Coordinates of C-alpha atoms and ligand atoms in Angstrom, one line a residue:
M25 CA -2.4 29.7 -10.9
T26 CA -1.9 26.0 -11.2
N27 CA -0.8 23.8 -8.3
Q28 CA 2.5 23.3 -10.0
Q29 CA 3.2 27.1 -10.1
S30 CA 2.2 27.8 -6.6
A31 CA 4.3 25.2 -4.8
S32 CA 7.5 25.9 -2.8
P33 CA 10.4 23.5 -3.1
Q34 CA 9.5 22.0 0.3
H35 CA 5.9 21.8 -0.7
Q36 CA 6.0 20.4 -4.2
S37 CA 2.6 19.9 -5.7
V38 CA 1.5 16.3 -6.0
T39 CA -1.2 14.3 -7.7
V40 CA -2.8 11.3 -6.1
V41 CA -4.7 8.9 -8.4
G42 CA -6.9 6.3 -6.6
L43 CA -9.0 7.2 -3.5
G44 CA -9.6 3.9 -1.8
P45 CA -8.9 3.9 2.0
M46 CA -5.1 4.1 1.3
G47 CA -5.3 6.8 -1.4
L48 CA -7.5 8.9 0.8
A49 CA -4.9 8.7 3.6
L50 CA -2.1 9.6 1.3
A51 CA -3.8 12.6 -0.2
G52 CA -5.0 13.8 3.2
T53 CA -1.5 13.6 4.6
L54 CA 0.1 15.4 1.7
L55 CA -2.5 18.2 2.2
E56 CA -1.7 18.4 5.9
H57 CA 2.0 18.7 5.0
G58 CA 1.2 21.7 2.8
H59 CA 1.5 20.1 -0.6
P60 CA -0.9 21.5 -3.2
T61 CA -2.7 18.3 -4.0
T62 CA -4.7 17.3 -7.0
V63 CA -6.8 14.1 -6.9
W64 CA -8.6 11.8 -9.4
N65 CA -10.7 8.7 -8.7
R66 CA -13.0 6.6 -10.9
T67 CA -15.7 7.4 -8.4
P68 CA -15.3 11.2 -8.1
E69 CA -17.4 11.6 -4.9
K70 CA -14.8 9.9 -2.8
A71 CA -12.8 13.2 -3.2
D72 CA -15.6 15.3 -1.5
T73 CA -14.0 15.5 1.9
L74 CA -10.5 16.1 0.5
V75 CA -11.9 19.0 -1.6
T76 CA -13.3 20.7 1.5
K77 CA -9.8 20.5 2.9
G78 CA -8.2 22.2 -0.2
A79 CA -7.6 19.4 -2.7
H80 CA -8.2 20.1 -6.4
R81 CA -10.5 17.4 -8.0
A82 CA -9.3 16.9 -11.6
E83 CA -12.1 16.2 -14.1
T84 CA -9.9 13.9 -16.2
I85 CA -6.9 11.7 -15.6
A86 CA -4.9 13.8 -18.1
E87 CA -5.7 17.0 -16.2
A88 CA -4.7 15.2 -12.9
V89 CA -1.3 14.1 -14.3
Y90 CA -0.6 17.5 -15.9
A91 CA -1.2 19.3 -12.6
S92 CA 1.9 18.1 -10.8
P93 CA 5.5 17.0 -11.5
V94 CA 4.8 13.9 -9.4
T95 CA 1.8 11.6 -9.7
I96 CA 1.3 9.0 -7.0
M97 CA -0.7 6.0 -8.0
C98 CA -2.7 4.1 -5.4
L99 CA -5.0 1.8 -7.2
K100 CA -6.0 -1.9 -6.8
D101 CA -3.2 -3.3 -9.0
Y102 CA -1.1 -2.8 -12.1
E103 CA -3.9 -3.7 -14.6
T104 CA -6.0 -1.0 -13.0
M105 CA -3.1 1.5 -13.4
Y106 CA -2.9 0.8 -17.1
A107 CA -6.6 1.0 -17.5
V108 CA -6.7 4.4 -15.7
L109 CA -3.6 5.9 -17.3
G110 CA -4.6 4.7 -20.8
S111 CA -6.5 7.9 -21.5
A112 CA -3.8 10.2 -20.1
G113 CA -2.4 10.8 -23.6
D114 CA 0.9 12.6 -23.6
A115 CA 0.5 13.9 -20.0
L116 CA 3.1 11.5 -18.5
R117 CA 6.0 12.8 -20.7
G118 CA 8.6 14.6 -18.5
R119 CA 6.8 13.7 -15.2
V120 CA 7.4 11.3 -12.4
L121 CA 5.1 8.3 -11.7
V122 CA 5.3 6.7 -8.3
N123 CA 3.3 3.5 -8.2
L124 CA 2.3 2.2 -4.7
N125 CA -0.1 -0.6 -5.5
S126 CA 0.9 -4.2 -4.6
G127 CA 1.8 -6.7 -7.2
T128 CA 4.7 -8.9 -8.4
P129 CA 8.3 -8.1 -9.4
S130 CA 7.6 -9.0 -13.1
E131 CA 4.6 -6.6 -13.0
A132 CA 6.8 -3.9 -11.6
H133 CA 9.4 -4.4 -14.3
A134 CA 6.7 -4.2 -17.0
A135 CA 5.3 -1.0 -15.5
A136 CA 8.8 0.6 -15.4
G137 CA 9.2 -0.2 -19.1
W138 CA 5.7 1.0 -19.9
A139 CA 6.4 4.4 -18.1
T140 CA 9.7 4.8 -19.8
E141 CA 8.1 4.3 -23.3
R142 CA 5.8 7.2 -22.4
G143 CA 8.7 9.5 -21.4
A144 CA 8.0 9.3 -17.6
D145 CA 10.4 8.6 -14.8
Y146 CA 9.2 5.7 -12.7
L147 CA 9.5 4.6 -9.1
D148 CA 7.8 1.6 -7.8
G149 CA 6.9 1.4 -4.1
A150 CA 5.0 -0.3 -1.4
I151 CA 3.3 0.9 1.8
M152 CA 4.0 -1.1 4.9
V153 CA 1.4 0.5 7.2
P154 CA -2.4 0.7 7.3
P155 CA -4.1 4.0 6.4
P156 CA -4.3 5.5 9.9
L157 CA -0.4 5.3 10.2
V158 CA 0.2 7.2 7.0
G159 CA 2.1 10.4 7.7
H160 CA 3.9 9.1 10.8
P161 CA 7.6 9.7 10.4
E162 CA 8.4 6.1 11.4
S163 CA 5.9 4.5 8.9
V164 CA 7.9 2.5 6.4
F165 CA 7.4 3.1 2.6
L166 CA 9.6 1.0 0.3
Y167 CA 10.9 2.4 -3.0
S168 CA 12.9 1.0 -5.9
G169 CA 13.9 2.2 -9.3
S170 CA 16.0 5.3 -10.2
R171 CA 18.1 6.6 -7.3
D172 CA 18.2 10.0 -8.9
V173 CA 14.4 10.2 -9.0
F174 CA 14.2 9.0 -5.5
D175 CA 16.7 11.6 -4.2
A176 CA 15.1 14.4 -6.2
H177 CA 11.7 13.7 -4.5
R178 CA 12.7 12.3 -1.2
T179 CA 11.3 15.4 0.7
T180 CA 7.9 14.9 -0.8
L181 CA 7.9 11.1 -0.2
A182 CA 9.0 11.8 3.4
S183 CA 5.7 13.6 4.0
M184 CA 3.9 10.2 3.8
G185 CA 6.3 8.3 6.0
D186 CA 9.9 7.0 6.2
P187 CA 11.0 6.5 2.6
R188 CA 13.4 3.5 2.3
Y189 CA 15.3 3.1 -1.0
L190 CA 16.0 -0.6 -1.8
G191 CA 17.9 -0.4 -5.1
S192 CA 17.7 0.3 -8.8
D193 CA 15.8 -2.9 -9.7
P194 CA 12.1 -1.6 -9.8
G195 CA 10.9 -5.1 -8.7
L196 CA 12.5 -4.9 -5.3
S197 CA 9.7 -3.0 -3.5
V198 CA 7.0 -5.5 -4.3
L199 CA 9.4 -8.4 -3.6
Y200 CA 10.0 -7.0 -0.1
N201 CA 6.3 -6.2 0.2
A202 CA 5.3 -9.8 -0.6
A203 CA 7.9 -11.2 1.8
L204 CA 6.9 -8.9 4.7
L205 CA 3.2 -9.3 4.2
N206 CA 3.6 -13.1 4.0
M207 CA 5.2 -12.9 7.5
M208 CA 2.4 -10.7 8.7
Y209 CA -0.5 -12.8 7.4
T210 CA 1.1 -16.0 8.7
T211 CA 1.5 -14.5 12.2
M212 CA -2.1 -13.1 12.1
N213 CA -3.5 -16.4 11.0
G214 CA -1.6 -18.2 13.7
F215 CA -3.2 -16.1 16.3
L216 CA -6.7 -16.3 14.8
H217 CA -6.6 -20.0 14.4
A218 CA -5.3 -20.5 18.0
T219 CA -8.1 -18.2 19.3
A220 CA -10.6 -20.3 17.4
L221 CA -9.1 -23.4 19.0
V222 CA -9.3 -22.2 22.6
G223 CA -12.7 -20.7 21.8
T224 CA -14.0 -24.3 21.6
A225 CA -13.7 -24.2 25.4
N226 CA -15.5 -20.9 25.5
V227 CA -12.4 -18.9 26.1
S228 CA -12.9 -15.3 24.8
A229 CA -10.5 -13.7 22.4
V230 CA -9.7 -11.0 24.9
T231 CA -8.8 -13.5 27.6
F232 CA -6.6 -15.6 25.3
A233 CA -4.9 -12.5 23.8
E234 CA -3.7 -11.4 27.2
L235 CA -1.8 -14.6 27.7
A236 CA -0.9 -15.5 24.1
L237 CA 0.4 -12.2 22.9
G238 CA 2.6 -11.6 25.9
W239 CA 4.0 -15.1 25.4
F240 CA 4.9 -15.0 21.8
M241 CA 3.9 -12.1 19.5
P242 CA 6.3 -9.6 18.0
S243 CA 5.4 -6.2 19.5
V244 CA 3.8 -4.6 16.4
M245 CA 1.3 -7.4 16.0
D246 CA 0.8 -7.5 19.8
S247 CA -0.7 -4.0 20.0
T248 CA -2.8 -4.4 16.8
L249 CA -4.3 -7.7 17.9
T250 CA -4.7 -6.7 21.6
E251 CA -6.8 -3.7 20.4
Q252 CA -8.8 -5.8 18.0
A253 CA -9.5 -8.8 20.2
P254 CA -12.8 -7.4 21.4
D255 CA -14.0 -7.2 17.8
L256 CA -13.3 -11.0 17.5
D257 CA -15.6 -11.6 20.5
S258 CA -18.3 -9.4 19.1
G259 CA -17.9 -10.4 15.4
N260 CA -17.4 -6.8 14.4
Y261 CA -15.1 -6.4 11.4
P262 CA -15.5 -2.9 9.9
G263 CA -13.8 -2.7 6.5
D264 CA -13.5 1.0 6.2
L265 CA -9.6 0.9 6.4
G266 CA -9.1 -2.0 4.1
T267 CA -11.4 -4.8 2.9
M268 CA -11.1 -8.6 2.6
E269 CA -11.1 -8.1 -1.2
M270 CA -8.0 -5.9 -0.9
N271 CA -6.3 -8.4 1.3
L272 CA -7.2 -11.3 -1.0
N273 CA -5.6 -9.3 -3.8
A274 CA -2.4 -8.9 -1.7
L275 CA -2.3 -12.6 -0.9
E276 CA -2.7 -13.5 -4.6
H277 CA 0.2 -11.2 -5.3
I278 CA 2.3 -13.0 -2.6
T279 CA 1.5 -16.4 -4.1
R280 CA 2.3 -15.3 -7.6
T281 CA 5.6 -13.7 -6.4
C282 CA 6.7 -17.0 -4.9
V283 CA 5.9 -18.8 -8.2
E284 CA 7.7 -16.1 -10.2
Q285 CA 10.7 -16.3 -7.9
G286 CA 10.7 -20.1 -8.0
I287 CA 10.1 -20.9 -4.3
H288 CA 7.4 -23.0 -2.6
S289 CA 4.0 -21.3 -2.8
D290 CA 1.6 -23.7 -0.9
Q291 CA 1.6 -21.6 2.4
P292 CA 0.5 -18.3 0.9
R293 CA -1.9 -20.2 -1.5
L294 CA -3.6 -21.8 1.5
M295 CA -4.1 -18.3 3.1
Q296 CA -5.5 -17.1 -0.2
V297 CA -8.0 -20.0 -0.2
I298 CA -9.1 -19.2 3.3
A299 CA -9.6 -15.5 2.4
E300 CA -11.6 -16.6 -0.7
Q301 CA -13.8 -18.7 1.6
A302 CA -14.4 -15.7 3.9
I303 CA -15.5 -13.8 0.8
A304 CA -17.8 -16.6 -0.3
E305 CA -19.3 -16.5 3.2
G306 CA -20.2 -12.8 2.8
Y307 CA -17.2 -11.0 4.3
S308 CA -16.0 -9.3 1.1
G309 CA -16.3 -5.8 2.5
K310 CA -15.1 -6.6 6.0
N311 CA -11.6 -6.4 7.3
Y312 CA -9.1 -9.3 7.3
L313 CA -9.8 -10.4 10.9
A314 CA -13.1 -11.8 9.6
V315 CA -11.2 -15.0 8.6
F316 CA -11.7 -15.8 12.3
E317 CA -15.3 -16.7 11.3
V318 CA -13.9 -19.2 8.8
F319 CA -11.6 -20.7 11.4
K320 CA -14.4 -21.2 13.9
K321 CA -16.1 -23.8 11.7
A322 CA -15.0 -27.3 10.7
T323 CA -13.1 -27.5 7.4
R324 CA -15.5 -28.0 4.5
T325 CA -15.2 -31.4 2.9
P326 CA -15.1 -31.2 -0.9
Ligands
NAP19 N1 -5.8 -0.5 2.9 C1 -4.6 -0.9 3.4 O1 -4.6 -1.3 4.6 C2 -3.4 -1.0 2.6 C3 -2.1 -1.1 3.3 C4 -0.9 -1.2 2.5 C5 -1.0 -1.1 1.1 N2 -2.2 -1.1 0.5 C6 -2.3 -1.1 -1.0 O2 -2.8 0.1 -1.5 C7 -3.5 -0.1 -2.7 C8 -4.9 0.5 -2.6 O3 -5.6 -0.1 -1.5 P1 -6.9 0.4 -0.9 O4 -7.1 -0.2 0.4 O5 -7.0 1.9 -1.0 O6 -8.1 -0.2 -1.8 P2 -8.2 -1.1 -3.1 O7 -9.6 -1.7 -3.0 O8 -7.1 -2.0 -3.3 O9 -8.2 0.0 -4.3 C9 -9.2 0.9 -4.4 C10 -8.9 1.9 -5.6 O10 -8.7 1.2 -6.8 C11 -9.7 1.8 -7.7 N3 -10.2 0.8 -8.7 C12 -10.4 -0.5 -8.5 N4 -10.8 -1.1 -9.7 C13 -10.8 -0.1 -10.6 C14 -11.1 0.0 -12.0 N5 -11.4 -1.1 -12.7 N6 -10.9 1.2 -12.7 C15 -10.5 2.3 -12.0 N7 -10.2 2.3 -10.7 C16 -10.4 1.1 -10.0 C17 -10.8 2.2 -6.8 O11 -11.7 3.2 -7.5 P3 -13.2 3.4 -6.9 O12 -13.1 4.2 -5.7 O13 -13.9 4.1 -8.0 O14 -13.8 2.0 -6.7 C18 -10.0 2.9 -5.7 O15 -9.5 4.1 -6.1 C19 -3.5 -1.6 -2.9 O16 -2.6 -2.1 -3.9 C20 -3.2 -2.2 -1.5 O17 -2.5 -3.4 -1.6 C21 -3.4 -1.0 1.2

């Protein structure tokens, strides 16, 4: 019996393509919610733990897409989605594609057209929480595209978090994503730079966070940064939930979105340059807070 045949309406079978930190969290959560889950990843071993929990590992991308009425894509970017689905043949016809990678509105529009040409219904989306918060009912997931498709699959989407429908323009999710992440990175950089500044007087990140976060920070950043301040003091930046490379990719999407939308792009571009510098200094596989190491040094002269 295939996953598709065995699913109840409340527990529709789902395919997840892409098992980076976020795809692993999505697939694990769907399994926990009782959805028969098929997975595919370029590096198949990343599915090993999911398979022990009941996931089906498809041998090919076509088999993965055929296995479920809905395929959730969680890859690096749109180009990767095309590269991966290129060998899916006719499998997309009559199925729903939900794409959750970050990107720009024009890339989302192109992807919607690409899916339609292949006979698939398409929803674009964006995930507004880190992997550990996937599955919490208040974790915001943004969707845009066909209202009918969204309504038909709302129950499945709700297994991953709080599904918010933004409108029929498929580019709206990535546009909101770029706007919200721009706000997040600006806030985070403000704290990290300020911590580097007081650090010149040997004030620890933990000491500074206690005063600074209570004084200014919005509550969501407050708890994240309070928990992670000891990592700044110890220089420990584990990248297992998201790497500097992934964050640079997101910053590059924000810059390009500002250019596409015709607004000023210097601020996100500067954050992009700083993340590139962190990568050049060896923090590619570390988490975003490693930009603190860049801030602690004098600006490089050209
Ligand atoms: N992690 C987070 O905190 C977070 C939060 C919100 C949204 N997101 C978004 O979620 C998406 C996925 O993020 P992520 O953190 O899971 O990691 P990621 O590094 O952005 O993406 C990793 C996935 O992309 C695949 N991939 C990369 N290049 C490929 C290629 N040339 N061919 C085939 N597959 C390729 C990887 O396959 P391999 O395993 O084979 O390398 C893996 O499945 C991104 O768009 C990101 O912006 C992430």
